[in-house]
């Protein structure tokens, strides 16, 4: 092929461009009959989800937008121009439909990139342009972090009504072939629907194409960083009842756990929109914090019972029967040196009789009385009144001391039984709350 033949198509392209735009205006709608609507076909390809701002309810996405229409003023016979069937020219040369994103949330109103259009000999124009869009999206965080969102992208003409531009979608769904997977969101689909709406300002219909982006959150990150730490911290709260009352750390543990949950609650609140819809994990935090507050208050009450002094009243009969007998067996709480497998002391047995004797009289008191009653009057020193008064005073002090010890020990055992009982109750509450949260998430 000679060099002149290779240059011939280039000269035809220059001649074609000059002939087409000699008397062409890009300001007017390119139709032969102004009473007929111009068909514009729209196709949207989702390339990437850049960001989902739940707090401001804004979705930032990267789209490829394809618009196709027929320009009746830009046709030619390709045989007259060296067989040229299509040319690529700047999009500013031709008339373009003013298709915009209705629910745009970008403060700069950035449109599509000024790319070239493909012009064919039959007048069909294809305009492919990438665009980074910020669209408003109503975010429902009721089931965060196990939530799904539906974000709509509504495209339509801003000035042309349905009698001038008939906007239609090329496919029934958005194109996800070249979608780049997002680390936080999983795209379930992108169906497209055509709507014809009559607004209050105008009597003419305005068609639009709405793409609904179906998203589901990948919850693994939030499970390992927000949910599991909360569950583990929650299981620490009932262990405060297991701590000995004399350690002085029972209330400190409850307050520390409450502060830890408050920090997690603030982390969740910072990323959520300030709406009336409370997220599922937020409800779990609030319920857990309420439970820990109640457990701390009960711990303070139980410590007050534990530290009842010698001047406290005796344990009421109903409390002795309910707490020291039934609840103690249920919670497996026994005296020092006993266990769940050790035999119970019979109430009327020898041990009980020994306790009564120990509580009522001092060791050797009966023997002293016997010796007093049995010793001869003139051969024993027990007949001295001063010695008898001293022995009686010592025995009385010893009896009062044993009675106070027994009363204090009963109150300590009451506190210990209540500790064990509430420990199992709160363990059960934490387990049920965790199961309910996971069940609602499922």
PDB file of N, CA, C and O in Angstrom, residues 39-46 63-69 88 97 99 112-113 115-118 120 125-131 155 167-171 175 178 209 211:
ATOM      1  N   UNK A  39     -35.375   9.697  22.343  1.00  0.00           N
ATOM      2  CA  UNK A  39     -35.105   8.537  23.200  1.00  0.00           C
ATOM      3  C   UNK A  39     -33.648   8.568  23.670  1.00  0.00           C
ATOM      4  O   UNK A  39     -32.729   8.628  22.839  1.00  0.00           O
ATOM      5  N   UNK A  40     -33.470   8.499  24.975  1.00  0.00           N
ATOM      6  CA  UNK A  40     -32.142   8.441  25.596  1.00  0.00           C
ATOM      7  C   UNK A  40     -32.087   7.182  26.447  1.00  0.00           C
ATOM      8  O   UNK A  40     -32.938   6.972  27.310  1.00  0.00           O
ATOM      9  N   UNK A  41     -31.088   6.351  26.160  1.00  0.00           N
ATOM     10  CA  UNK A  41     -30.919   5.093  26.895  1.00  0.00           C
ATOM     11  C   UNK A  41     -29.772   5.241  27.883  1.00  0.00           C
ATOM     12  O   UNK A  41     -28.695   5.746  27.531  1.00  0.00           O
ATOM     13  N   UNK A  42     -30.019   4.795  29.120  1.00  0.00           N
ATOM     14  CA  UNK A  42     -29.035   4.944  30.202  1.00  0.00           C
ATOM     15  C   UNK A  42     -28.595   3.572  30.684  1.00  0.00           C
ATOM     16  O   UNK A  42     -29.416   2.671  30.870  1.00  0.00           O
ATOM     17  N   UNK A  43     -27.298   3.434  30.909  1.00  0.00           N
ATOM     18  CA  UNK A  43     -26.714   2.219  31.488  1.00  0.00           C
ATOM     19  C   UNK A  43     -25.663   2.641  32.510  1.00  0.00           C
ATOM     20  O   UNK A  43     -24.791   3.452  32.218  1.00  0.00           O
ATOM     21  N   UNK A  44     -25.760   2.084  33.735  1.00  0.00           N
ATOM     22  CA  UNK A  44     -24.850   2.441  34.822  1.00  0.00           C
ATOM     23  C   UNK A  44     -24.083   1.197  35.238  1.00  0.00           C
ATOM     24  O   UNK A  44     -24.676   0.135  35.485  1.00  0.00           O
ATOM     25  N   UNK A  45     -22.777   1.327  35.335  1.00  0.00           N
ATOM     26  CA  UNK A  45     -21.897   0.258  35.808  1.00  0.00           C
ATOM     27  C   UNK A  45     -21.282   0.689  37.132  1.00  0.00           C
ATOM     28  O   UNK A  45     -20.678   1.767  37.215  1.00  0.00           O
ATOM     29  N   UNK A  46     -21.468  -0.126  38.147  1.00  0.00           N
ATOM     30  CA  UNK A  46     -20.872   0.160  39.457  1.00  0.00           C
ATOM     31  C   UNK A  46     -19.454  -0.383  39.478  1.00  0.00           C
ATOM     32  O   UNK A  46     -19.229  -1.587  39.373  1.00  0.00           O
ATOM     33  N   UNK A  63     -18.852   5.320  39.457  1.00  0.00           N
ATOM     34  CA  UNK A  63     -19.758   4.784  38.441  1.00  0.00           C
ATOM     35  C   UNK A  63     -19.209   5.039  37.048  1.00  0.00           C
ATOM     36  O   UNK A  63     -18.478   6.013  36.810  1.00  0.00           O
ATOM     37  N   UNK A  64     -19.589   4.162  36.139  1.00  0.00           N
ATOM     38  CA  UNK A  64     -19.407   4.373  34.713  1.00  0.00           C
ATOM     39  C   UNK A  64     -20.799   4.545  34.111  1.00  0.00           C
ATOM     40  O   UNK A  64     -21.627   3.627  34.133  1.00  0.00           O
ATOM     41  N   UNK A  65     -21.039   5.720  33.558  1.00  0.00           N
ATOM     42  CA  UNK A  65     -22.360   6.056  33.038  1.00  0.00           C
ATOM     43  C   UNK A  65     -22.293   6.076  31.510  1.00  0.00           C
ATOM     44  O   UNK A  65     -21.463   6.791  30.931  1.00  0.00           O
ATOM     45  N   UNK A  66     -23.175   5.291  30.876  1.00  0.00           N
ATOM     46  CA  UNK A  66     -23.267   5.259  29.411  1.00  0.00           C
ATOM     47  C   UNK A  66     -24.622   5.803  28.981  1.00  0.00           C
ATOM     48  O   UNK A  66     -25.667   5.322  29.423  1.00  0.00           O
ATOM     49  N   UNK A  67     -24.589   6.815  28.105  1.00  0.00           N
ATOM     50  CA  UNK A  67     -25.802   7.403  27.549  1.00  0.00           C
ATOM     51  C   UNK A  67     -25.766   7.254  26.030  1.00  0.00           C
ATOM     52  O   UNK A  67     -24.745   7.526  25.397  1.00  0.00           O
ATOM     53  N   UNK A  68     -26.877   6.850  25.497  1.00  0.00           N
ATOM     54  CA  UNK A  68     -26.981   6.620  24.052  1.00  0.00           C
ATOM     55  C   UNK A  68     -28.227   7.332  23.526  1.00  0.00           C
ATOM     56  O   UNK A  68     -29.310   7.192  24.112  1.00  0.00           O
ATOM     57  N   UNK A  69     -28.077   8.074  22.432  1.00  0.00           N
ATOM     58  CA  UNK A  69     -29.209   8.745  21.796  1.00  0.00           C
ATOM     59  C   UNK A  69     -28.922   8.915  20.307  1.00  0.00           C
ATOM     60  O   UNK A  69     -27.807   8.642  19.829  1.00  0.00           O
ATOM     61  N   UNK A  88     -14.527   9.598  16.914  1.00  0.00           N
ATOM     62  CA  UNK A  88     -14.526   9.969  18.331  1.00  0.00           C
ATOM     63  C   UNK A  88     -14.124  11.422  18.453  1.00  0.00           C
ATOM     64  O   UNK A  88     -13.010  11.802  18.059  1.00  0.00           O
ATOM     65  N   UNK A  97     -27.710  15.296  26.565  1.00  0.00           N
ATOM     66  CA  UNK A  97     -28.840  15.407  27.510  1.00  0.00           C
ATOM     67  C   UNK A  97     -28.336  15.756  28.904  1.00  0.00           C
ATOM     68  O   UNK A  97     -27.286  15.277  29.345  1.00  0.00           O
ATOM     69  N   UNK A  99     -28.621  14.816  31.883  1.00  0.00           N
ATOM     70  CA  UNK A  99     -28.964  13.774  32.856  1.00  0.00           C
ATOM     71  C   UNK A  99     -28.080  13.958  34.086  1.00  0.00           C
ATOM     72  O   UNK A  99     -26.847  13.943  33.983  1.00  0.00           O
ATOM     73  N   UNK A 112     -20.164  14.488  35.377  1.00  0.00           N
ATOM     74  CA  UNK A 112     -19.359  13.488  34.701  1.00  0.00           C
ATOM     75  C   UNK A 112     -18.115  14.124  34.092  1.00  0.00           C
ATOM     76  O   UNK A 112     -18.046  15.339  33.850  1.00  0.00           O
ATOM     77  N   UNK A 113     -17.140  13.275  33.839  1.00  0.00           N
ATOM     78  CA  UNK A 113     -15.893  13.740  33.232  1.00  0.00           C
ATOM     79  C   UNK A 113     -16.119  14.052  31.752  1.00  0.00           C
ATOM     80  O   UNK A 113     -16.900  13.401  31.076  1.00  0.00           O
ATOM     81  N   UNK A 115     -15.366  13.434  28.651  1.00  0.00           N
ATOM     82  CA  UNK A 115     -14.726  12.442  27.792  1.00  0.00           C
ATOM     83  C   UNK A 115     -15.271  12.558  26.364  1.00  0.00           C
ATOM     84  O   UNK A 115     -16.229  13.296  26.101  1.00  0.00           O
ATOM     85  N   UNK A 116     -14.664  11.838  25.457  1.00  0.00           N
ATOM     86  CA  UNK A 116     -15.106  11.840  24.072  1.00  0.00           C
ATOM     87  C   UNK A 116     -16.392  11.030  23.915  1.00  0.00           C
ATOM     88  O   UNK A 116     -16.720  10.176  24.742  1.00  0.00           O
ATOM     89  N   UNK A 117     -17.073  11.316  22.814  1.00  0.00           N
ATOM     90  CA  UNK A 117     -18.246  10.543  22.452  1.00  0.00           C
ATOM     91  C   UNK A 117     -17.925   9.785  21.171  1.00  0.00           C
ATOM     92  O   UNK A 117     -17.048  10.182  20.391  1.00  0.00           O
ATOM     93  N   UNK A 118     -18.631   8.682  20.965  1.00  0.00           N
ATOM     94  CA  UNK A 118     -18.492   7.880  19.745  1.00  0.00           C
ATOM     95  C   UNK A 118     -19.673   8.206  18.853  1.00  0.00           C
ATOM     96  O   UNK A 118     -20.836   7.931  19.208  1.00  0.00           O
ATOM     97  N   UNK A 120     -21.535   7.617  15.256  1.00  0.00           N
ATOM     98  CA  UNK A 120     -21.632   6.675  14.137  1.00  0.00           C
ATOM     99  C   UNK A 120     -22.323   7.325  12.944  1.00  0.00           C
ATOM    100  O   UNK A 120     -22.977   8.369  13.076  1.00  0.00           O
ATOM    101  N   UNK A 125     -25.171   8.262  18.977  1.00  0.00           N
ATOM    102  CA  UNK A 125     -24.064   8.771  19.790  1.00  0.00           C
ATOM    103  C   UNK A 125     -24.023   7.967  21.090  1.00  0.00           C
ATOM    104  O   UNK A 125     -25.058   7.775  21.749  1.00  0.00           O
ATOM    105  N   UNK A 126     -22.814   7.521  21.436  1.00  0.00           N
ATOM    106  CA  UNK A 126     -22.594   6.808  22.703  1.00  0.00           C
ATOM    107  C   UNK A 126     -21.592   7.602  23.518  1.00  0.00           C
ATOM    108  O   UNK A 126     -20.481   7.884  23.058  1.00  0.00           O
ATOM    109  N   UNK A 127     -22.032   7.943  24.724  1.00  0.00           N
ATOM    110  CA  UNK A 127     -21.171   8.750  25.600  1.00  0.00           C
ATOM    111  C   UNK A 127     -20.911   7.961  26.879  1.00  0.00           C
ATOM    112  O   UNK A 127     -21.795   7.756  27.689  1.00  0.00           O
ATOM    113  N   UNK A 128     -19.674   7.519  27.058  1.00  0.00           N
ATOM    114  CA  UNK A 128     -19.233   6.813  28.256  1.00  0.00           C
ATOM    115  C   UNK A 128     -18.402   7.781  29.102  1.00  0.00           C
ATOM    116  O   UNK A 128     -17.379   8.292  28.616  1.00  0.00           O
ATOM    117  N   UNK A 129     -18.838   7.963  30.339  1.00  0.00           N
ATOM    118  CA  UNK A 129     -18.120   8.896  31.208  1.00  0.00           C
ATOM    119  C   UNK A 129     -18.071   8.335  32.620  1.00  0.00           C
ATOM    120  O   UNK A 129     -19.098   7.877  33.152  1.00  0.00           O
ATOM    121  N   UNK A 130     -16.898   8.327  33.250  1.00  0.00           N
ATOM    122  CA  UNK A 130     -16.817   7.920  34.660  1.00  0.00           C
ATOM    123  C   UNK A 130     -17.211   9.078  35.563  1.00  0.00           C
ATOM    124  O   UNK A 130     -17.048  10.251  35.212  1.00  0.00           O
ATOM    125  N   UNK A 131     -17.725   8.737  36.723  1.00  0.00           N
ATOM    126  CA  UNK A 131     -18.162   9.774  37.661  1.00  0.00           C
ATOM    127  C   UNK A 131     -18.046   9.254  39.090  1.00  0.00           C
ATOM    128  O   UNK A 131     -18.377   8.096  39.362  1.00  0.00           O
ATOM    129  N   UNK A 155     -31.497   8.896  38.384  1.00  0.00           N
ATOM    130  CA  UNK A 155     -30.990   9.708  37.273  1.00  0.00           C
ATOM    131  C   UNK A 155     -32.168  10.216  36.456  1.00  0.00           C
ATOM    132  O   UNK A 155     -33.139   9.479  36.196  1.00  0.00           O
ATOM    133  N   UNK A 167     -36.458   9.017  28.749  1.00  0.00           N
ATOM    134  CA  UNK A 167     -35.315   8.336  29.362  1.00  0.00           C
ATOM    135  C   UNK A 167     -35.690   6.897  29.699  1.00  0.00           C
ATOM    136  O   UNK A 167     -36.718   6.654  30.351  1.00  0.00           O
ATOM    137  N   UNK A 168     -34.875   5.967  29.286  1.00  0.00           N
ATOM    138  CA  UNK A 168     -35.115   4.544  29.555  1.00  0.00           C
ATOM    139  C   UNK A 168     -33.815   3.877  29.989  1.00  0.00           C
ATOM    140  O   UNK A 168     -32.714   4.354  29.657  1.00  0.00           O
ATOM    141  N   UNK A 169     -33.964   2.788  30.744  1.00  0.00           N
ATOM    142  CA  UNK A 169     -32.804   2.015  31.174  1.00  0.00           C
ATOM    143  C   UNK A 169     -32.526   0.905  30.170  1.00  0.00           C
ATOM    144  O   UNK A 169     -33.434   0.228  29.682  1.00  0.00           O
ATOM    145  N   UNK A 170     -31.249   0.732  29.865  1.00  0.00           N
ATOM    146  CA  UNK A 170     -30.853  -0.281  28.883  1.00  0.00           C
ATOM    147  C   UNK A 170     -31.013  -1.691  29.430  1.00  0.00           C
ATOM    148  O   UNK A 170     -31.427  -2.597  28.708  1.00  0.00           O
ATOM    149  N   UNK A 171     -30.691  -1.884  30.724  1.00  0.00           N
ATOM    150  CA  UNK A 171     -30.809  -3.190  31.375  1.00  0.00           C
ATOM    151  C   UNK A 171     -31.720  -3.066  32.590  1.00  0.00           C
ATOM    152  O   UNK A 171     -31.946  -1.979  33.114  1.00  0.00           O
ATOM    153  N   UNK A 175     -24.870  -2.841  36.010  1.00  0.00           N
ATOM    154  CA  UNK A 175     -23.789  -3.745  35.599  1.00  0.00           C
ATOM    155  C   UNK A 175     -22.770  -3.854  36.730  1.00  0.00           C
ATOM    156  O   UNK A 175     -22.202  -2.860  37.176  1.00  0.00           O
ATOM    157  N   UNK A 178     -17.548  -5.366  36.486  1.00  0.00           N
ATOM    158  CA  UNK A 178     -16.227  -4.832  36.827  1.00  0.00           C
ATOM    159  C   UNK A 178     -16.186  -4.255  38.240  1.00  0.00           C
ATOM    160  O   UNK A 178     -15.347  -3.402  38.552  1.00  0.00           O
ATOM    161  N   UNK A 209     -34.739   7.120  35.972  1.00  0.00           N
ATOM    162  CA  UNK A 209     -34.292   5.731  36.150  1.00  0.00           C
ATOM    163  C   UNK A 209     -33.635   5.652  37.522  1.00  0.00           C
ATOM    164  O   UNK A 209     -32.693   6.396  37.811  1.00  0.00           O
ATOM    165  N   UNK A 211     -31.728   3.287  40.279  1.00  0.00           N
ATOM    166  CA  UNK A 211     -30.951   2.082  40.580  1.00  0.00           C
ATOM    167  C   UNK A 211     -30.914   1.922  42.102  1.00  0.00           C
ATOM    168  O   UNK A 211     -30.478   2.828  42.816  1.00  0.00           O
TER     169      UNK A 211
END
